[in-house]
Amino acid sequence: MNNKQIPVLKITAGLVACPACKKIGVTVKNVTVRHIVEKEQMERVGKGDYHLCMDPECDIAYYDEKGTIFDKRAIKVPLWFKKDASPKYACYCSRITENDVIKAVLEHGMQDMGTIRKFYDKDEKCQCKIKNPTGNCCTKAFNKAIRKGIESKNS
Ligand SMILES: [Zn+2]
């Protein structure tokens, strides 16, 4: 019997805890991870999907069930939700930072993601699947940055 094959972690498939902080990360497709990790790390990616640690204090970015780990220094872009992210991107496809969004709100009165994206990037193309470290659309982080701008305007 091959004990190594017993899929202990499969019981919690999709709910795999970060090996460092033990918090449950979000699932990220292999294709996304391939595009986000540094070139010299590519070989280690393999074929499986990954999990992304969302804890702001934790240094781990991607990890999988087999023990493969990429910390935040092994990837090409800063993770906006980690505490020392610099710059803090609201949109990875167009490389628009949170500060850019706030500026558009404060100085140009813009309050809409589409308008702000066009303002900074005329040829904006959604490539979140390979540009955003989560593989999901930037909408949530972008709208949060817009709200931040609006709040600072009103205060
Ligand atoms: Zn973690």
mmCIF file of N, CA, C and O in Angstrom, residues 26-61:
data_model
loop_
_atom_site.group_PDB
_atom_site.id
_atom_site.type_symbol
_atom_site.label_atom_id
_atom_site.label_comp_id
_atom_site.label_asym_id
_atom_site.label_seq_id
_atom_site.Cartn_x
_atom_site.Cartn_y
_atom_site.Cartn_z
ATOM 1 N N VAL A 26 -7.901 31.449 -1.377
ATOM 2 C CA VAL A 26 -8.836 31.314 -2.491
ATOM 3 C C VAL A 26 -8.177 30.487 -3.600
ATOM 4 O O VAL A 26 -6.967 30.496 -3.756
ATOM 5 N N THR A 27 -8.986 29.778 -4.362
ATOM 6 C CA THR A 27 -8.461 28.934 -5.428
ATOM 7 C C THR A 27 -8.085 29.784 -6.641
ATOM 8 O O THR A 27 -8.822 30.699 -7.017
ATOM 9 N N VAL A 28 -6.923 29.497 -7.203
ATOM 10 C CA VAL A 28 -6.460 30.212 -8.392
ATOM 11 C C VAL A 28 -6.029 29.199 -9.442
ATOM 12 O O VAL A 28 -5.343 28.226 -9.133
ATOM 13 N N LYS A 29 -6.456 29.425 -10.674
ATOM 14 C CA LYS A 29 -6.147 28.501 -11.763
ATOM 15 C C LYS A 29 -4.658 28.496 -12.100
ATOM 16 O O LYS A 29 -3.973 29.508 -11.982
ATOM 17 N N ASN A 30 -4.195 27.345 -12.537
ATOM 18 C CA ASN A 30 -2.799 27.170 -12.915
ATOM 19 C C ASN A 30 -2.337 28.222 -13.936
ATOM 20 O O ASN A 30 -1.249 28.778 -13.819
ATOM 21 N N VAL A 31 -3.186 28.522 -14.914
ATOM 22 C CA VAL A 31 -2.803 29.464 -15.978
ATOM 23 C C VAL A 31 -2.494 30.844 -15.394
ATOM 24 O O VAL A 31 -1.578 31.538 -15.838
ATOM 25 N N THR A 32 -3.229 31.220 -14.364
ATOM 26 C CA THR A 32 -2.986 32.512 -13.722
ATOM 27 C C THR A 32 -1.635 32.505 -13.007
ATOM 28 O O THR A 32 -0.812 33.407 -13.194
ATOM 29 N N VAL A 33 -1.410 31.467 -12.222
ATOM 30 C CA VAL A 33 -0.166 31.357 -11.455
ATOM 31 C C VAL A 33 1.049 31.391 -12.393
ATOM 32 O O VAL A 33 2.036 32.072 -12.146
ATOM 33 N N ARG A 34 0.936 30.668 -13.514
ATOM 34 C CA ARG A 34 2.007 30.650 -14.518
ATOM 35 C C ARG A 34 2.407 32.035 -14.996
ATOM 36 O O ARG A 34 3.562 32.300 -15.285
ATOM 37 N N HIS A 35 1.415 32.903 -15.129
ATOM 38 C CA HIS A 35 1.695 34.237 -15.633
ATOM 39 C C HIS A 35 2.171 35.195 -14.548
ATOM 40 O O HIS A 35 2.754 36.221 -14.840
ATOM 41 N N ILE A 36 1.887 34.872 -13.318
ATOM 42 C CA ILE A 36 2.203 35.797 -12.231
ATOM 43 C C ILE A 36 3.559 35.522 -11.571
ATOM 44 O O ILE A 36 4.238 36.447 -11.148
ATOM 45 N N VAL A 37 3.969 34.261 -11.497
ATOM 46 C CA VAL A 37 5.255 33.995 -10.843
ATOM 47 C C VAL A 37 6.428 34.462 -11.711
ATOM 48 O O VAL A 37 6.319 34.557 -12.934
ATOM 49 N N GLU A 38 7.537 34.754 -11.064
ATOM 50 C CA GLU A 38 8.744 35.161 -11.769
ATOM 51 C C GLU A 38 9.189 34.044 -12.719
ATOM 52 O O GLU A 38 9.023 32.865 -12.417
ATOM 53 N N LYS A 39 9.795 34.454 -13.838
ATOM 54 C CA LYS A 39 10.224 33.495 -14.864
ATOM 55 C C LYS A 39 11.040 32.336 -14.294
ATOM 56 O O LYS A 39 10.820 31.183 -14.620
ATOM 57 N N GLU A 40 11.994 32.654 -13.446
ATOM 58 C CA GLU A 40 12.873 31.601 -12.916
ATOM 59 C C GLU A 40 12.157 30.629 -11.963
ATOM 60 O O GLU A 40 12.709 29.619 -11.580
ATOM 61 N N GLN A 41 10.916 30.980 -11.615
ATOM 62 C CA GLN A 41 10.138 30.109 -10.724
ATOM 63 C C GLN A 41 9.195 29.189 -11.509
ATOM 64 O O GLN A 41 8.638 28.248 -10.951
ATOM 65 N N MET A 42 9.030 29.487 -12.783
ATOM 66 C CA MET A 42 8.071 28.797 -13.654
ATOM 67 C C MET A 42 8.106 27.273 -13.561
ATOM 68 O O MET A 42 7.076 26.625 -13.477
ATOM 69 N N GLU A 43 9.318 26.716 -13.580
ATOM 70 C CA GLU A 43 9.488 25.268 -13.539
ATOM 71 C C GLU A 43 8.761 24.621 -12.377
ATOM 72 O O GLU A 43 8.298 23.493 -12.475
ATOM 73 N N ARG A 44 8.706 25.315 -11.273
ATOM 74 C CA ARG A 44 8.114 24.745 -10.066
ATOM 75 C C ARG A 44 6.585 24.737 -10.094
ATOM 76 O O ARG A 44 5.957 24.105 -9.260
ATOM 77 N N VAL A 45 5.999 25.465 -11.041
ATOM 78 C CA VAL A 45 4.548 25.619 -11.025
ATOM 79 C C VAL A 45 3.795 24.311 -11.266
ATOM 80 O O VAL A 45 2.795 24.036 -10.626
ATOM 81 N N GLY A 46 4.296 23.482 -12.179
ATOM 82 C CA GLY A 46 3.617 22.218 -12.454
ATOM 83 C C GLY A 46 2.307 22.420 -13.191
ATOM 84 O O GLY A 46 2.140 23.421 -13.884
ATOM 85 N N LYS A 47 1.387 21.478 -13.030
ATOM 86 C CA LYS A 47 0.160 21.524 -13.817
ATOM 87 C C LYS A 47 -1.103 21.795 -13.005
ATOM 88 O O LYS A 47 -2.172 22.034 -13.543
ATOM 89 N N GLY A 48 -0.985 21.726 -11.695
ATOM 90 C CA GLY A 48 -2.181 21.839 -10.861
ATOM 91 C C GLY A 48 -2.581 23.276 -10.560
ATOM 92 O O GLY A 48 -1.840 24.215 -10.838
ATOM 93 N N ASP A 49 -3.769 23.412 -10.007
ATOM 94 C CA ASP A 49 -4.226 24.724 -9.575
ATOM 95 C C ASP A 49 -3.643 25.050 -8.196
ATOM 96 O O ASP A 49 -3.116 24.181 -7.520
ATOM 97 N N TYR A 50 -3.758 26.307 -7.826
ATOM 98 C CA TYR A 50 -3.150 26.779 -6.579
ATOM 99 C C TYR A 50 -4.173 27.464 -5.676
ATOM 100 O O TYR A 50 -5.321 27.687 -6.058
ATOM 101 N N HIS A 51 -3.668 27.833 -4.517
ATOM 102 C CA HIS A 51 -4.464 28.640 -3.602
ATOM 103 C C HIS A 51 -3.655 29.894 -3.321
ATOM 104 O O HIS A 51 -2.430 29.867 -3.310
ATOM 105 N N LEU A 52 -4.370 30.975 -3.107
ATOM 106 C CA LEU A 52 -3.711 32.245 -2.838
ATOM 107 C C LEU A 52 -4.038 32.656 -1.405
ATOM 108 O O LEU A 52 -5.211 32.719 -1.019
ATOM 109 N N CYS A 53 -2.985 32.914 -0.627
ATOM 110 C CA CYS A 53 -3.192 33.329 0.764
ATOM 111 C C CYS A 53 -3.596 34.802 0.787
ATOM 112 O O CYS A 53 -2.891 35.653 0.276
ATOM 113 N N MET A 54 -4.750 35.096 1.364
ATOM 114 C CA MET A 54 -5.294 36.456 1.351
ATOM 115 C C MET A 54 -4.973 37.212 2.649
ATOM 116 O O MET A 54 -5.421 38.326 2.842
ATOM 117 N N ASP A 55 -4.214 36.590 3.543
ATOM 118 C CA ASP A 55 -3.914 37.251 4.807
ATOM 119 C C ASP A 55 -2.913 38.392 4.588
ATOM 120 O O ASP A 55 -1.828 38.165 4.063
ATOM 121 N N PRO A 56 -3.259 39.621 4.984
ATOM 122 C CA PRO A 56 -2.387 40.764 4.732
ATOM 123 C C PRO A 56 -1.016 40.646 5.400
ATOM 124 O O PRO A 56 -0.021 41.165 4.906
ATOM 125 N N GLU A 57 -0.952 39.938 6.519
ATOM 126 C CA GLU A 57 0.288 39.838 7.293
ATOM 127 C C GLU A 57 1.201 38.713 6.811
ATOM 128 O O GLU A 57 2.374 38.669 7.163
ATOM 129 N N CYS A 58 0.650 37.779 6.039
ATOM 130 C CA CYS A 58 1.382 36.561 5.670
ATOM 131 C C CYS A 58 2.214 36.783 4.403
ATOM 132 O O CYS A 58 1.784 37.445 3.472
ATOM 133 N N ASP A 59 3.425 36.206 4.387
ATOM 134 C CA ASP A 59 4.329 36.372 3.245
ATOM 135 C C ASP A 59 4.046 35.418 2.092
ATOM 136 O O ASP A 59 4.606 35.562 1.016
ATOM 137 N N ILE A 60 3.207 34.431 2.325
ATOM 138 C CA ILE A 60 2.929 33.442 1.277
ATOM 139 C C ILE A 60 1.961 34.020 0.242
ATOM 140 O O ILE A 60 0.972 34.670 0.593
ATOM 141 N N ALA A 61 2.276 33.765 -1.035
ATOM 142 C CA ALA A 61 1.328 34.119 -2.095
ATOM 143 C C ALA A 61 0.573 32.852 -2.481
ATOM 144 O O ALA A 61 -0.514 32.600 -1.997
#
